[in-house]
Amino acid sequence: MTRKLKVAVVGLGVGQTHISRGYLPNPERFEVAAICDIDASHLNAVGDRFGIERRETDYLEILGMDDIDVIDVCTPPGTHKALMLAALKAGKHVICEKPLVGSLADIDELLDAESRSSGHVMPIMQYRYNDGAQKAKHLIATGIAGKPYVATCEVHWLRDAHYYEHDWRRHWNDALGGVLMNHAIHANDLMFYLLGPVRSLSARIATRVNSGIEVEDCASVTVELHCGALATTSATLGSVEPLSRMRLCFENMVIETDSRPDFTAEDAPWRFIPANDEIARRIDETLAEFAPPPTGFAGQMQGFHNATCTKTPLPLTLADARHSLDFATAAYWSAKTYSPVPLPVMADHAFYHGWQNAI
């Protein structure tokens, strides 16, 4: 019989989405047994919506609940590190929204804490569980796609002054970054999930859309990958027509996403454009035999449950989160120094202990 994990969701902004799209579609695997938020009225509204009885405004109360297996951290980024370290010390598993923490030193501290805990940490990267992304990964892994040549990734969204009325979004210490860390992070992770790790990059960043904020709202990054492919990624919060789009050119096909802002939309199929009829036949045959996991949060939570209950590696780990931090840290440093930066970023680099001081 499948063991049901009891979850406490902490932070009920995006935390509501984790409940509705991640846990409720997996009722045989999870029970959201408790929720926590510092806003009591919001806490009660969410509790009433989902029928959750245990409601706490004090995180220490959540840590003290012996029956809770998993703490899902959905609070503002600047609070993540302390909450995760406390959960690991209490022996809880942790699921945490992006960005996980604010420096490579922080991620290494988490890795050390995880090594001493019975709990493990899974960062949320739900774009990997898009139906098209899973099919693309399968076609690349089987060799049908062939040699990768170039890729482009665009995250062109719109976030105006209303978005920044939440004061934590305006500042480095609270948001841990701007468009690179809080908006484009999922799309960039998806591109590297499909093409492999980054060898080096050159970047430019700017704050052009919103005045009075510390973090960047425009970025352009040129990337060389270990596989030999070249890629560009651009992100802005000033696009009057919001879209997310990725195009990957391979020897035998082009893989192209829908342009709607959410890569995980179930009605946004990806295109697999073959070089010839033979490649088209192979694509059709291969995908006919492939069953992707559920889309988005539901698929990632299902993978977490399977790994936790079978004591196998999590579908996403702190190592995956560190790669995202490597990419962001290198991009910020490249923008400051007007120079290319190799990856991975190592501990002896001057910007290792936090990119805020690099800007």
Steps between C-alpha positions, in 0.01 A plus 500: 500500500624850413608699804329838522735785594369778723594848381505842665491788249669815629417821313166510326563707190641250251446245776134488397611390153713224650189377680259521207733386221751287689348324798128477424565321167696240704249414776634149551853638554457821703288657768536871563469469875596855605551847360694801628495870416569814699176658370228341715210609280668363189589183689136443594375576150734241348422250774129538433552470124683168526344366820826497699445511875850557640593863443802671654653845484813379684746288300638347821162335553533332160849374585365344817235291326632145520268362232611747230731333247553788257522877539426688177661846515322761287596818685695797355850394384696681769338280766566163331840417644409529869174310453669216312786467747252481787293237319805286425611527865155373598543202266236614250510468124489839325345617176590861421403755239755693296739663546615262769763726661708806420857376455716199427620510859138462610435203273813329626384561858173330409685207344693457823182520711325249273792257538443502878121471486255219438314744275576603143437816296325521164498836318191574293571498125160401363570605139699179457170314536330665206370232263697645210817532707483133600448398137789722391728352768407150381569578132837653589594208726416242230730678254228579247552876534869470411766761564380821671594820318342811653217594734308810596295560813277804556318591819327826412246579769336814637545606863417863580491711815203302634713184512759680713246613758620189683807671637713184525503475120689829471813419701799268456501367855132400482453396136856362451500632143273632228383362169783245480423344837126548545357478149734348239651244738253225404535550125880511520502187713281330240739589218797359693295193598461428128847603379723431800725720713650837412870535421517882498286810454501872438219715634355849520234607747310823560212655690310677223131429555432584865652792687583489869588131521840349577471186287533458124197479271682443168771246416674354197737203526710323238588143593741227389394155615718197571325314216640761259172677429466877525199665661358840578248582769327834545260610770304815568212611718401767248334305218153638421426159344617243759646176366739217577664332203779252437642375171770232479663415168642146466654307215177309433223721632394830649330494839279801562268593784170678497540872574253530787660622826455172689711216356300254710162576341348166402342648187829646375659218297859514383593460133749238383595601146682215319775534243336240272233231481721235659564716807127576517425128502752436777361786708144368468601143585709604799239731651223245446678274749585777748280582800604831665425565868223740602555863405658767721478488879300175494780318318777637717315422822430147375872455430583630848263253661635205302860587585430562868307178550748283307805682646632581152643836381257788479394615151661838575768561758712770659754430225242616244436811707874565514521493122233771481693704755822445305330637190355806676820578691708478183252718311504772766879494516535507122269800483707682761838424345405500129675166466416135429479273805568124504277259692476346748571795725754393761543598863813705442320752276445840658125483437451160666343636817213687334441684175329795669844649566599441138245740352 
